[in-house]
Amino acid sequence: MSADARAALRRIPSVDQLLRRLVDRPEVRGIPRVRLTAGVRDVLEDERRRVMEERVAPADAETLAARVTELLTRQGVFSLRPVINATGVVLHTNLGRALLSALALERLACVAAAYSNLELDLATKERGSRYSHVEGLLRRLTSAEDALVVNNNAAAVLLALETLAHGKEVIVSRGELIEIGGEFRIPEIMLRGGAVLREVGTTNRTHLRDYADAIGPDTGLLLKVHTSNYRVVGFTAAVSSRELVELGHERSIPVMEDLGSGSLTDLRAYGFPHEPTVPEVVASGVDLVSFSGDKLLGGPQAGIVVGRRALVARLKKNPWNRALRVDKLTLAALEATLHAYESRTALATVPTLRLLTEPLASVRRRARRVLARLRPETRTRLGARVVESTGEVGGGALPTVELPTAVLALGASAAAARTLDAALREGDPAVIGRVADDRLLLDCRTVLPSEVPALAAALAAAATRL
Ligand SMILES: *Cc1c(COP(=O)(O)O)cnc(C)c1O
């Protein structure tokens, strides 16, 4: 290193110097001292590198302190925080899937802040079961004999395979060997559950005789997997749940269906194609049905299994169940969500259902309300217009459905669209849209009414970057 370089490095302020400058600033209030120190070190490290590589004089202490506050403000105090979902994907796995209803939040908060009867039978003072708080609801809503809740649907499938088919064969149609996001693949789950996958049929067509021919002394389970995130169309054939149940019962082999989304309501009245609901699958005689708590059901993340009492009892006794169990917060939110279905208020109060069924005109009005809050110059600078488009349900549910929606189209060029996209993601709350055809599209179906002012403010701020 040259003498000049060494001299330049010595002129970079010390960690203590910068910290003294920063501690009393309002911008860093609430940021723990260790976080602040780490931020200072990161900025100084970058500056050292810059001085060496670019052979320039170091920035002064004030400039470096400003970089630290900029860095820390951008990171925020908390890493996990709300964002505005303007993607139009109602169940967006990367954005946290289902939003909880007000009642679910209320129950979750009151159970979290106080002791509860989580595992205490108040009548007898004996140890109770945490599942008792939702079992009755699930039984009544699905007409199944019994129910169990675990951490998510992937866990539910794993638990069922491990319990019913460890060391045995599980027969699955080749048309249903699905992969869903986040490494959940039927063949791999099967392996982990200690079961042997016996594929039958072909990708597009599987017949009842394919299952029948594959049944042997080692068969432990017939598994039907709902192709929730794609569709096989054209020259196709699949065996219905009812036919599979007849075969299974004739040969004394349990039948399970991984339903994926697991809707409790038929959304056909709102223009959606028919998806088998949980009560329908239970009524077809399937012995065990598993589904997610936070897809179309619109509750907290959970995996729900309903079905025959004797089989659910075996799942409950499996030591794996203890490892996959849900906590009280999940149970509180799930109980409240299920209560909304039972009291027939779900369509009005469960956000997922509300977002999915909101009429286009109402979404369009929200998009216009955002624009109306912008100054005319800002609107012009953004090149903002309300246009009609289509969104998706997401979360591996109803994959072919295109939701009619209203979007704000912004940016007069590809570069402007990218600049706006980046600026909106940096804000707080961050706004997540999508760039298509050289425009930034903000789909208002998934923008909550309460978020309209924040979205308008974010747009006004982002417009200054153009
Ligand atoms: C989503 C899905 C799963 C996994 O459910 P998680 O609750 O995300 O674990 C499993 N099977 C099917 C068919 C799915 O659609």
GROMACS .gro file of C-alpha atoms and ligand atoms in nm:
model
  481
    1MET     CA    1   0.000   0.000   0.000
    2SER     CA    2   0.137   0.342  -0.088
    3ALA     CA    3   0.203   0.608   0.175
    4ASP     CA    4  -0.076   0.817   0.016
    5ALA     CA    5  -0.326   0.537   0.054
    6ARG     CA    6  -0.231   0.479   0.417
    7ALA     CA    7  -0.268   0.851   0.486
    8ALA     CA    8  -0.611   0.853   0.317
    9LEU     CA    9  -0.729   0.553   0.524
   10ARG     CA   10  -0.615   0.722   0.844
   11ARG     CA   11  -0.843   1.015   0.764
   12ILE     CA   12  -1.153   0.795   0.774
   13PRO     CA   13  -1.333   0.867   1.104
   14SER     CA   14  -1.338   0.601   1.375
   15VAL     CA   15  -1.642   0.397   1.479
   16ASP     CA   16  -1.665   0.598   1.804
   17GLN     CA   17  -1.651   0.933   1.626
   18LEU     CA   18  -1.943   0.838   1.405
   19LEU     CA   19  -2.142   0.687   1.690
   20ARG     CA   20  -2.106   1.007   1.895
   21ARG     CA   21  -2.244   1.203   1.605
   22LEU     CA   22  -2.535   0.966   1.557
   23VAL     CA   23  -2.672   0.867   1.898
   24ASP     CA   24  -2.896   1.166   1.961
   25ARG     CA   25  -3.041   1.193   1.611
   26PRO     CA   26  -3.415   1.144   1.584
   27GLU     CA   27  -3.374   0.930   1.269
   28VAL     CA   28  -3.209   0.650   1.468
   29ARG     CA   29  -3.438   0.661   1.771
   30GLY     CA   30  -3.556   0.312   1.861
   31ILE     CA   31  -3.263   0.147   1.689
   32PRO     CA   32  -3.067  -0.060   1.940
   33ARG     CA   33  -2.705   0.048   2.002
   34VAL     CA   34  -2.561  -0.276   1.862
   35ARG     CA   35  -2.758  -0.231   1.539
   36LEU     CA   36  -2.630   0.126   1.513
   37THR     CA   37  -2.271   0.012   1.570
   38ALA     CA   38  -2.309  -0.262   1.309
   39GLY     CA   39  -2.444  -0.003   1.061
   40VAL     CA   40  -2.150   0.228   1.131
   41ARG     CA   41  -1.904  -0.058   1.076
   42ASP     CA   42  -2.071  -0.154   0.746
   43VAL     CA   43  -2.055   0.203   0.616
   44LEU     CA   44  -1.691   0.247   0.725
   45GLU     CA   45  -1.593  -0.084   0.568
   46ASP     CA   46  -1.747   0.026   0.237
   47GLU     CA   47  -1.572   0.360   0.259
   48ARG     CA   48  -1.233   0.193   0.321
   49ARG     CA   49  -1.284  -0.022   0.013
   50ARG     CA   50  -1.387   0.278  -0.195
   51VAL     CA   51  -1.083   0.481  -0.084
   52MET     CA   52  -0.846   0.195  -0.172
   53GLU     CA   53  -1.005   0.100  -0.502
   54GLU     CA   54  -1.084   0.442  -0.639
   55ARG     CA   55  -0.781   0.616  -0.482
   56VAL     CA   56  -0.992   0.904  -0.361
   57ALA     CA   57  -1.003   1.107  -0.042
   58PRO     CA   58  -1.245   0.973   0.221
   59ALA     CA   59  -1.584   1.137   0.274
   60ASP     CA   60  -1.614   1.355   0.584
   61ALA     CA   61  -1.774   1.240   0.907
   62GLU     CA   62  -2.104   1.417   0.839
   63THR     CA   63  -2.146   1.248   0.500
   64LEU     CA   64  -2.066   0.909   0.649
   65ALA     CA   65  -2.310   0.964   0.938
   66ALA     CA   66  -2.580   1.048   0.683
   67ARG     CA   67  -2.504   0.722   0.500
   68VAL     CA   68  -2.548   0.530   0.824
   69THR     CA   69  -2.890   0.687   0.893
   70GLU     CA   70  -2.992   0.628   0.533
   71LEU     CA   71  -2.890   0.262   0.559
   72LEU     CA   72  -3.066   0.209   0.892
   73THR     CA   73  -3.383   0.391   0.788
   74ARG     CA   74  -3.400   0.181   0.476
   75GLN     CA   75  -3.360  -0.139   0.679
   76GLY     CA   76  -3.611  -0.016   0.940
   77VAL     CA   77  -3.627  -0.137   1.296
   78PHE     CA   78  -3.806  -0.456   1.198
   79SER     CA   79  -3.729  -0.681   0.906
   80LEU     CA   80  -4.072  -0.846   0.873
   81ARG     CA   81  -4.326  -0.576   0.800
   82PRO     CA   82  -4.644  -0.503   0.608
   83VAL     CA   83  -4.627  -0.429   0.235
   84ILE     CA   84  -4.896  -0.320  -0.009
   85ASN     CA   85  -4.978  -0.608  -0.240
   86ALA     CA   86  -5.048  -0.454  -0.580
   87THR     CA   87  -4.978  -0.775  -0.772
   88GLY     CA   88  -5.344  -0.874  -0.787
   89VAL     CA   89  -5.251  -1.223  -0.665
   90VAL     CA   90  -5.490  -1.272  -0.373
   91LEU     CA   91  -5.305  -1.567  -0.215
   92HIS     CA   92  -4.945  -1.463  -0.273
   93THR     CA   93  -4.713  -1.705  -0.097
   94ASN     CA   94  -4.418  -1.462  -0.096
   95LEU     CA   95  -4.639  -1.189   0.049
   96GLY     CA   96  -4.780  -1.399   0.330
   97ARG     CA   97  -5.083  -1.569   0.169
   98ALA     CA   98  -5.414  -1.518   0.351
   99LEU     CA   99  -5.490  -1.206   0.557
  100LEU     CA  100  -5.667  -1.268   0.884
  101SER     CA  101  -6.013  -1.135   0.962
  102ALA     CA  102  -6.067  -0.873   1.233
  103LEU     CA  103  -6.223  -1.139   1.456
  104ALA     CA  104  -5.925  -1.373   1.406
  105LEU     CA  105  -5.688  -1.091   1.503
  106GLU     CA  106  -5.894  -1.011   1.808
  107ARG     CA  107  -5.901  -1.374   1.927
  108LEU     CA  108  -5.531  -1.416   1.855
  109ALA     CA  109  -5.439  -1.104   2.055
  110CYS     CA  110  -5.654  -1.188   2.357
  111VAL     CA  111  -5.530  -1.547   2.375
  112ALA     CA  112  -5.169  -1.435   2.328
  113ALA     CA  113  -5.175  -1.178   2.608
  114ALA     CA  114  -5.334  -1.395   2.875
  115TYR     CA  115  -5.312  -1.752   2.998
  116SER     CA  116  -5.569  -1.973   2.833
  117ASN     CA  117  -5.741  -2.310   2.860
  118LEU     CA  118  -5.525  -2.436   2.573
  119GLU     CA  119  -5.488  -2.782   2.723
  120LEU     CA  120  -5.713  -2.765   3.025
  121ASP     CA  121  -6.064  -2.903   3.048
  122LEU     CA  122  -6.233  -2.635   3.257
  123ALA     CA  123  -6.518  -2.866   3.360
  124THR     CA  124  -6.302  -3.143   3.504
  125LYS     CA  125  -5.972  -2.958   3.562
  126GLU     CA  126  -5.809  -3.248   3.379
  127ARG     CA  127  -5.561  -3.213   3.099
  128GLY     CA  128  -5.745  -3.129   2.778
  129SER     CA  129  -5.653  -3.141   2.411
  130ARG     CA  130  -5.550  -2.828   2.223
  131TYR     CA  131  -5.735  -2.961   1.919
  132SER     CA  132  -6.066  -2.968   2.108
  133HIS     CA  133  -6.106  -2.594   2.040
  134VAL     CA  134  -6.151  -2.649   1.666
  135GLU     CA  135  -6.255  -3.014   1.636
  136GLY     CA  136  -6.626  -2.949   1.685
  137LEU     CA  137  -6.626  -2.666   1.432
  138LEU     CA  138  -6.440  -2.875   1.174
  139ARG     CA  139  -6.672  -3.171   1.229
  140ARG     CA  140  -6.983  -2.958   1.188
  141LEU     CA  141  -6.851  -2.767   0.887
  142THR     CA  142  -6.728  -3.072   0.696
  143SER     CA  143  -6.947  -3.354   0.835
  144ALA     CA  144  -6.630  -3.553   0.901
  145GLU     CA  145  -6.605  -3.772   1.211
  146ASP     CA  146  -6.291  -3.614   1.350
  147ALA     CA  147  -6.024  -3.355   1.278
  148LEU     CA  148  -5.663  -3.270   1.349
  149VAL     CA  149  -5.460  -2.956   1.285
  150VAL     CA  150  -5.085  -2.942   1.222
  151ASN     CA  151  -4.839  -2.677   1.111
  152ASN     CA  152  -4.926  -2.674   0.740
  153ASN     CA  153  -5.072  -2.900   0.474
  154ALA     CA  154  -4.729  -3.035   0.376
  155ALA     CA  155  -4.694  -3.155   0.738
  156ALA     CA  156  -5.044  -3.302   0.726
  157VAL     CA  157  -4.960  -3.511   0.418
  158LEU     CA  158  -4.629  -3.619   0.569
  159LEU     CA  159  -4.794  -3.719   0.896
  160ALA     CA  160  -5.064  -3.917   0.718
  161LEU     CA  161  -4.813  -4.103   0.499
  162GLU     CA  162  -4.585  -4.176   0.793
  163THR     CA  163  -4.875  -4.304   1.000
  164LEU     CA  164  -5.066  -4.506   0.743
  165ALA     CA  165  -4.811  -4.612   0.487
  166HIS     CA  166  -4.465  -4.634   0.643
  167GLY     CA  167  -4.289  -4.924   0.472
  168LYS     CA  168  -4.590  -4.973   0.246
  169GLU     CA  169  -4.688  -4.873  -0.105
  170VAL     CA  170  -4.895  -4.566  -0.182
  171ILE     CA  171  -5.072  -4.564  -0.517
  172VAL     CA  172  -5.087  -4.225  -0.692
  173SER     CA  173  -5.184  -4.128  -1.046
  174ARG     CA  174  -4.900  -4.002  -1.268
  175GLY     CA  175  -5.122  -3.705  -1.346
  176GLU     CA  176  -5.111  -3.601  -0.981
  177LEU     CA  177  -4.740  -3.618  -0.893
  178ILE     CA  178  -4.734  -3.248  -0.827
  179GLU     CA  179  -4.473  -3.003  -0.718
  180ILE     CA  180  -4.591  -2.690  -0.544
  181GLY     CA  181  -4.368  -2.395  -0.451
  182GLY     CA  182  -4.117  -2.433  -0.169
  183GLU     CA  183  -3.988  -2.785  -0.235
  184PHE     CA  184  -4.309  -2.976  -0.175
  185ARG     CA  185  -4.309  -3.262  -0.422
  186ILE     CA  186  -4.527  -3.566  -0.379
  187PRO     CA  187  -4.250  -3.821  -0.460
  188GLU     CA  188  -4.014  -3.661  -0.207
  189ILE     CA  189  -4.273  -3.628   0.070
  190MET     CA  190  -4.347  -3.995   0.008
  191LEU     CA  191  -3.982  -4.086   0.061
  192ARG     CA  192  -3.965  -3.886   0.384
  193GLY     CA  193  -4.280  -4.052   0.508
  194GLY     CA  194  -4.108  -4.387   0.457
  195ALA     CA  195  -4.365  -4.489   0.194
  196VAL     CA  196  -4.298  -4.638  -0.146
  197LEU     CA  197  -4.453  -4.449  -0.435
  198ARG     CA  198  -4.643  -4.668  -0.678
  199GLU     CA  199  -4.723  -4.453  -0.982
  200VAL     CA  200  -5.011  -4.558  -1.203
  201GLY     CA  201  -5.166  -4.438  -1.527
  202THR     CA  202  -5.015  -4.172  -1.749
  203THR     CA  203  -4.971  -3.797  -1.726
  204ASN     CA  204  -5.300  -3.723  -1.899
  205ARG     CA  205  -5.510  -4.033  -1.837
  206THR     CA  206  -5.551  -4.263  -1.539
  207HIS     CA  207  -5.830  -4.519  -1.510
  208LEU     CA  208  -5.977  -4.707  -1.217
  209ARG     CA  209  -5.830  -5.035  -1.349
  210ASP     CA  210  -5.482  -4.879  -1.322
  211TYR     CA  211  -5.532  -4.846  -0.947
  212ALA     CA  212  -5.700  -5.185  -0.920
  213ASP     CA  213  -5.416  -5.362  -1.102
  214ALA     CA  214  -5.154  -5.200  -0.880
  215ILE     CA  215  -5.310  -5.305  -0.549
  216GLY     CA  216  -5.113  -5.580  -0.381
  217PRO     CA  217  -5.023  -5.713  -0.035
  218ASP     CA  218  -4.797  -5.412   0.031
  219THR     CA  219  -5.049  -5.142  -0.057
  220GLY     CA  220  -5.106  -4.912   0.240
  221LEU     CA  221  -5.296  -4.620   0.091
  222LEU     CA  222  -5.467  -4.488  -0.221
  223LEU     CA  223  -5.377  -4.121  -0.250
  224LYS     CA  224  -5.554  -3.865  -0.461
  225VAL     CA  225  -5.382  -3.529  -0.496
  226HIS     CA  226  -5.581  -3.232  -0.611
  227THR     CA  227  -5.396  -3.070  -0.901
  228SER     CA  228  -5.449  -2.737  -0.737
  229ASN     CA  229  -5.184  -2.530  -0.914
  230TYR     CA  230  -5.219  -2.654  -1.273
  231ARG     CA  231  -5.470  -2.820  -1.498
  232VAL     CA  232  -5.439  -3.115  -1.729
  233VAL     CA  233  -5.662  -3.028  -2.022
  234GLY     CA  234  -5.747  -3.192  -2.355
  235PHE     CA  235  -5.753  -3.572  -2.387
  236THR     CA  236  -5.769  -3.651  -2.018
  237ALA     CA  237  -5.921  -3.895  -1.773
  238ALA     CA  238  -5.900  -3.906  -1.397
  239VAL     CA  239  -6.067  -4.128  -1.142
  240SER     CA  240  -6.320  -3.951  -0.920
  241SER     CA  241  -6.292  -3.959  -0.542
  242ARG     CA  242  -6.611  -4.164  -0.525
  243GLU     CA  243  -6.481  -4.436  -0.761
  244LEU     CA  244  -6.152  -4.454  -0.575
  245VAL     CA  245  -6.337  -4.488  -0.245
  246GLU     CA  246  -6.542  -4.779  -0.380
  247LEU     CA  247  -6.226  -4.957  -0.487
  248GLY     CA  248  -6.045  -4.884  -0.161
  249HIS     CA  249  -6.330  -5.005   0.053
  250GLU     CA  250  -6.374  -5.321  -0.153
  251ARG     CA  251  -6.006  -5.403  -0.098
  252SER     CA  252  -5.989  -5.263   0.261
  253ILE     CA  253  -5.737  -4.994   0.179
  254PRO     CA  254  -5.779  -4.639   0.313
  255VAL     CA  255  -5.820  -4.355   0.065
  256MET     CA  256  -5.677  -4.011   0.127
  257GLU     CA  257  -5.718  -3.691  -0.072
  258ASP     CA  258  -5.474  -3.402  -0.048
  259LEU     CA  259  -5.712  -3.127  -0.144
  260GLY     CA  260  -5.457  -2.844  -0.129
  261SER     CA  261  -5.667  -2.535  -0.099
  262GLY     CA  262  -5.967  -2.683   0.074
  263SER     CA  263  -6.253  -2.443   0.028
  264LEU     CA  264  -6.549  -2.460   0.262
  265THR     CA  265  -6.771  -2.251   0.034
  266ASP     CA  266  -6.876  -2.303  -0.322
  267LEU     CA  267  -6.768  -1.990  -0.510
  268ARG     CA  268  -6.963  -2.071  -0.828
  269ALA     CA  269  -7.216  -1.800  -0.746
  270TYR     CA  270  -6.929  -1.552  -0.795
  271GLY     CA  271  -6.832  -1.684  -1.135
  272PHE     CA  272  -6.561  -1.926  -1.026
  273PRO     CA  273  -6.536  -2.274  -1.176
  274HIS     CA  274  -6.639  -2.559  -0.953
  275GLU     CA  275  -6.369  -2.677  -0.713
  276PRO     CA  276  -6.449  -2.972  -0.489
  277THR     CA  277  -6.518  -2.834  -0.141
  278VAL     CA  278  -6.408  -3.014   0.173
  279PRO     CA  279  -6.764  -3.124   0.266
  280GLU     CA  280  -6.812  -3.263  -0.087
  281VAL     CA  281  -6.494  -3.469  -0.066
  282VAL     CA  282  -6.588  -3.596   0.280
  283ALA     CA  283  -6.933  -3.687   0.146
  284SER     CA  284  -6.773  -3.887  -0.135
  285GLY     CA  285  -6.648  -4.122   0.136
  286VAL     CA  286  -6.275  -4.038   0.130
  287ASP     CA  287  -6.126  -4.158   0.460
  288LEU     CA  288  -5.890  -3.864   0.516
  289VAL     CA  289  -5.888  -3.520   0.355
  290SER     CA  290  -5.608  -3.270   0.408
  291PHE     CA  291  -5.600  -2.900   0.319
  292SER     CA  292  -5.433  -2.571   0.407
  293GLY     CA  293  -5.559  -2.321   0.661
  294ASP     CA  294  -5.425  -2.020   0.472
  295LYS     CA  295  -5.532  -2.077   0.114
  296LEU     CA  296  -5.897  -2.040   0.010
  297LEU     CA  297  -6.009  -2.100   0.368
  298GLY     CA  298  -5.854  -1.763   0.453
  299GLY     CA  299  -5.723  -1.846   0.799
  300PRO     CA  300  -5.378  -1.881   0.959
  301GLN     CA  301  -5.107  -2.112   0.823
  302ALA     CA  302  -5.213  -2.462   0.922
  303GLY     CA  303  -5.265  -2.810   0.782
  304ILE     CA  304  -5.606  -2.953   0.855
  305VAL     CA  305  -5.692  -3.323   0.835
  306VAL     CA  306  -6.050  -3.439   0.862
  307GLY     CA  307  -6.190  -3.788   0.825
  308ARG     CA  308  -6.260  -4.121   0.990
  309ARG     CA  309  -6.225  -4.124   1.367
  310ALA     CA  310  -6.006  -4.434   1.384
  311LEU     CA  311  -5.758  -4.301   1.127
  312VAL     CA  312  -5.742  -3.949   1.275
  313ALA     CA  313  -5.680  -4.113   1.615
  314ARG     CA  314  -5.378  -4.295   1.472
  315LEU     CA  315  -5.243  -3.968   1.332
  316LYS     CA  316  -5.288  -3.801   1.670
  317LYS     CA  317  -5.091  -4.075   1.844
  318ASN     CA  318  -4.795  -4.059   1.606
  319PRO     CA  319  -4.496  -3.892   1.782
  320TRP     CA  320  -4.444  -3.689   1.465
  321ASN     CA  321  -4.768  -3.513   1.545
  322ARG     CA  322  -4.606  -3.361   1.853
  323ALA     CA  323  -4.326  -3.223   1.635
  324LEU     CA  324  -4.571  -3.078   1.383
  325ARG     CA  325  -4.822  -2.936   1.629
  326VAL     CA  326  -4.975  -2.590   1.603
  327ASP     CA  327  -4.944  -2.320   1.864
  328LYS     CA  328  -5.220  -2.137   2.048
  329LEU     CA  329  -5.202  -1.832   1.818
  330THR     CA  330  -5.282  -2.046   1.517
  331LEU     CA  331  -5.563  -2.221   1.700
  332ALA     CA  332  -5.715  -1.892   1.815
  333ALA     CA  333  -5.709  -1.747   1.462
  334LEU     CA  334  -5.834  -2.071   1.309
  335GLU     CA  335  -6.121  -2.102   1.555
  336ALA     CA  336  -6.231  -1.745   1.474
  337THR     CA  337  -6.206  -1.808   1.098
  338LEU     CA  338  -6.409  -2.129   1.121
  339HIS     CA  339  -6.661  -1.951   1.342
  340ALA     CA  340  -6.717  -1.701   1.057
  341TYR     CA  341  -6.806  -1.990   0.824
  342GLU     CA  342  -7.040  -2.142   1.080
  343SER     CA  343  -7.216  -1.812   1.143
  344ARG     CA  344  -7.234  -1.746   0.770
  345THR     CA  345  -7.038  -1.422   0.787
  346ALA     CA  346  -6.727  -1.555   0.611
  347LEU     CA  347  -6.799  -1.393   0.273
  348ALA     CA  348  -6.823  -1.053   0.436
  349THR     CA  349  -6.546  -1.082   0.695
  350VAL     CA  350  -6.276  -1.322   0.573
  351PRO     CA  351  -6.042  -1.103   0.366
  352THR     CA  352  -5.951  -1.374   0.114
  353LEU     CA  353  -6.315  -1.431   0.023
  354ARG     CA  354  -6.388  -1.060   0.020
  355LEU     CA  355  -6.098  -0.988  -0.215
  356LEU     CA  356  -6.187  -1.275  -0.446
  357THR     CA  357  -6.553  -1.182  -0.475
  358GLU     CA  358  -6.530  -0.804  -0.488
  359PRO     CA  359  -6.703  -0.681  -0.806
  360LEU     CA  360  -6.488  -0.519  -1.073
  361ALA     CA  361  -6.674  -0.187  -1.039
  362SER     CA  362  -6.574  -0.163  -0.675
  363VAL     CA  363  -6.207  -0.241  -0.754
  364ARG     CA  364  -6.217   0.022  -1.028
  365ARG     CA  365  -6.356   0.281  -0.784
  366ARG     CA  366  -6.063   0.210  -0.550
  367ALA     CA  367  -5.813   0.257  -0.833
  368ARG     CA  368  -5.976   0.591  -0.916
  369ARG     CA  369  -5.966   0.696  -0.552
  370VAL     CA  370  -5.588   0.646  -0.551
  371LEU     CA  371  -5.553   0.864  -0.862
  372ALA     CA  372  -5.788   1.128  -0.721
  373ARG     CA  373  -5.553   1.178  -0.428
  374LEU     CA  374  -5.262   1.272  -0.657
  375ARG     CA  375  -5.193   1.624  -0.774
  376PRO     CA  376  -5.256   1.666  -1.150
  377GLU     CA  377  -4.881   1.725  -1.215
  378THR     CA  378  -4.796   1.403  -1.032
  379ARG     CA  379  -5.053   1.211  -1.233
  380THR     CA  380  -4.910   1.347  -1.556
  381ARG     CA  381  -4.553   1.278  -1.454
  382LEU     CA  382  -4.645   0.919  -1.366
  383GLY     CA  383  -4.841   0.880  -1.689
  384ALA     CA  384  -5.103   0.721  -1.464
  385ARG     CA  385  -5.420   0.564  -1.605
  386VAL     CA  386  -5.674   0.316  -1.476
  387VAL     CA  387  -5.699   0.019  -1.712
  388GLU     CA  388  -5.875  -0.314  -1.695
  389SER     CA  389  -5.676  -0.633  -1.669
  390THR     CA  390  -5.683  -0.977  -1.510
  391GLY     CA  391  -5.529  -1.104  -1.188
  392GLU     CA  392  -5.497  -1.449  -1.035
  393VAL     CA  393  -5.607  -1.626  -0.722
  394GLY     CA  394  -5.258  -1.755  -0.642
  395GLY     CA  395  -5.148  -1.988  -0.362
  396GLY     CA  396  -5.183  -2.286  -0.591
  397ALA     CA  397  -5.561  -2.240  -0.610
  398LEU     CA  398  -5.792  -2.206  -0.911
  399PRO     CA  399  -5.497  -2.183  -1.153
  400THR     CA  400  -5.695  -2.114  -1.467
  401VAL     CA  401  -5.914  -1.840  -1.322
  402GLU     CA  402  -5.852  -1.488  -1.446
  403LEU     CA  403  -5.994  -1.235  -1.204
  404PRO     CA  404  -6.124  -0.926  -1.382
  405THR     CA  405  -5.955  -0.631  -1.220
  406ALA     CA  406  -5.860  -0.264  -1.243
  407VAL     CA  407  -5.494  -0.167  -1.244
  408LEU     CA  408  -5.306   0.159  -1.231
  409ALA     CA  409  -5.071   0.161  -1.530
  410LEU     CA  410  -4.771   0.386  -1.470
  411GLY     CA  411  -4.454   0.500  -1.645
  412ALA     CA  412  -4.414   0.631  -1.996
  413SER     CA  413  -4.121   0.401  -2.083
  414ALA     CA  414  -3.964   0.073  -1.975
  415ALA     CA  415  -3.696   0.265  -1.785
  416ALA     CA  416  -3.954   0.478  -1.604
  417ALA     CA  417  -4.154   0.167  -1.511
  418ARG     CA  418  -3.841   0.004  -1.365
  419THR     CA  419  -3.748   0.321  -1.174
  420LEU     CA  420  -4.095   0.344  -1.023
  421ASP     CA  421  -4.099  -0.026  -0.939
  422ALA     CA  422  -3.769   0.006  -0.751
  423ALA     CA  423  -3.870   0.330  -0.577
  424LEU     CA  424  -4.199   0.181  -0.457
  425ARG     CA  425  -4.027  -0.129  -0.319
  426GLU     CA  426  -3.788   0.090  -0.117
  427GLY     CA  427  -4.066   0.286   0.050
  428ASP     CA  428  -4.237   0.208   0.379
  429PRO     CA  429  -4.478   0.045   0.331
  430ALA     CA  430  -4.317  -0.106   0.024
  431VAL     CA  431  -4.552  -0.139  -0.274
  432ILE     CA  432  -4.520  -0.454  -0.486
  433GLY     CA  433  -4.650  -0.437  -0.841
  434ARG     CA  434  -4.547  -0.597  -1.168
  435VAL     CA  435  -4.378  -0.461  -1.478
  436ALA     CA  436  -4.541  -0.567  -1.804
  437ASP     CA  437  -4.533  -0.416  -2.153
  438ASP     CA  438  -4.304  -0.135  -2.036
  439ARG     CA  439  -4.551  -0.018  -1.773
  440LEU     CA  440  -4.564  -0.066  -1.398
  441LEU     CA  441  -4.901  -0.222  -1.320
  442LEU     CA  442  -5.054  -0.183  -0.974
  443ASP     CA  443  -5.351  -0.415  -0.939
  444CYS     CA  444  -5.605  -0.261  -0.702
  445ARG     CA  445  -5.798  -0.582  -0.626
  446THR     CA  446  -5.539  -0.670  -0.361
  447VAL     CA  447  -5.491  -0.313  -0.237
  448LEU     CA  448  -5.699  -0.282   0.079
  449PRO     CA  449  -5.934   0.019   0.110
  450SER     CA  450  -5.738   0.128   0.420
  451GLU     CA  451  -5.419   0.135   0.211
  452VAL     CA  452  -5.543   0.390  -0.043
  453PRO     CA  453  -5.388   0.696   0.131
  454ALA     CA  454  -5.053   0.520   0.184
  455LEU     CA  455  -5.045   0.403  -0.178
  456ALA     CA  456  -5.117   0.754  -0.305
  457ALA     CA  457  -4.843   0.895  -0.080
  458ALA     CA  458  -4.599   0.631  -0.204
  459LEU     CA  459  -4.682   0.721  -0.565
  460ALA     CA  460  -4.631   1.091  -0.499
  461ALA     CA  461  -4.290   1.016  -0.345
  462ALA     CA  462  -4.191   0.779  -0.627
  463ALA     CA  463  -4.290   1.034  -0.894
  464THR     CA  464  -4.012   1.266  -0.771
  465ARG     CA  465  -3.760   0.999  -0.877
  466LEU     CA  466  -3.858   1.018  -1.243
  467LIG     C1  467  -5.056  -2.593  -0.116
  467LIG     C2  468  -5.060  -2.741  -0.127
  467LIG     C3  469  -4.990  -2.821  -0.034
  467LIG     C4  470  -4.905  -2.762   0.075
  467LIG     O1  471  -4.978  -2.689   0.165
  467LIG     P1  472  -4.906  -2.591   0.268
  467LIG     O2  473  -5.014  -2.552   0.362
  467LIG     O3  474  -4.850  -2.479   0.188
  467LIG     O4  475  -4.799  -2.670   0.336
  467LIG     C5  476  -4.999  -2.957  -0.048
  467LIG     N1  477  -5.072  -3.013  -0.146
  467LIG     C6  478  -5.141  -2.939  -0.235
  467LIG     C7  479  -5.221  -3.009  -0.342
  467LIG     C8  480  -5.137  -2.800  -0.229
  467LIG     O5  481  -5.206  -2.727  -0.318
   0.00000   0.00000   0.00000
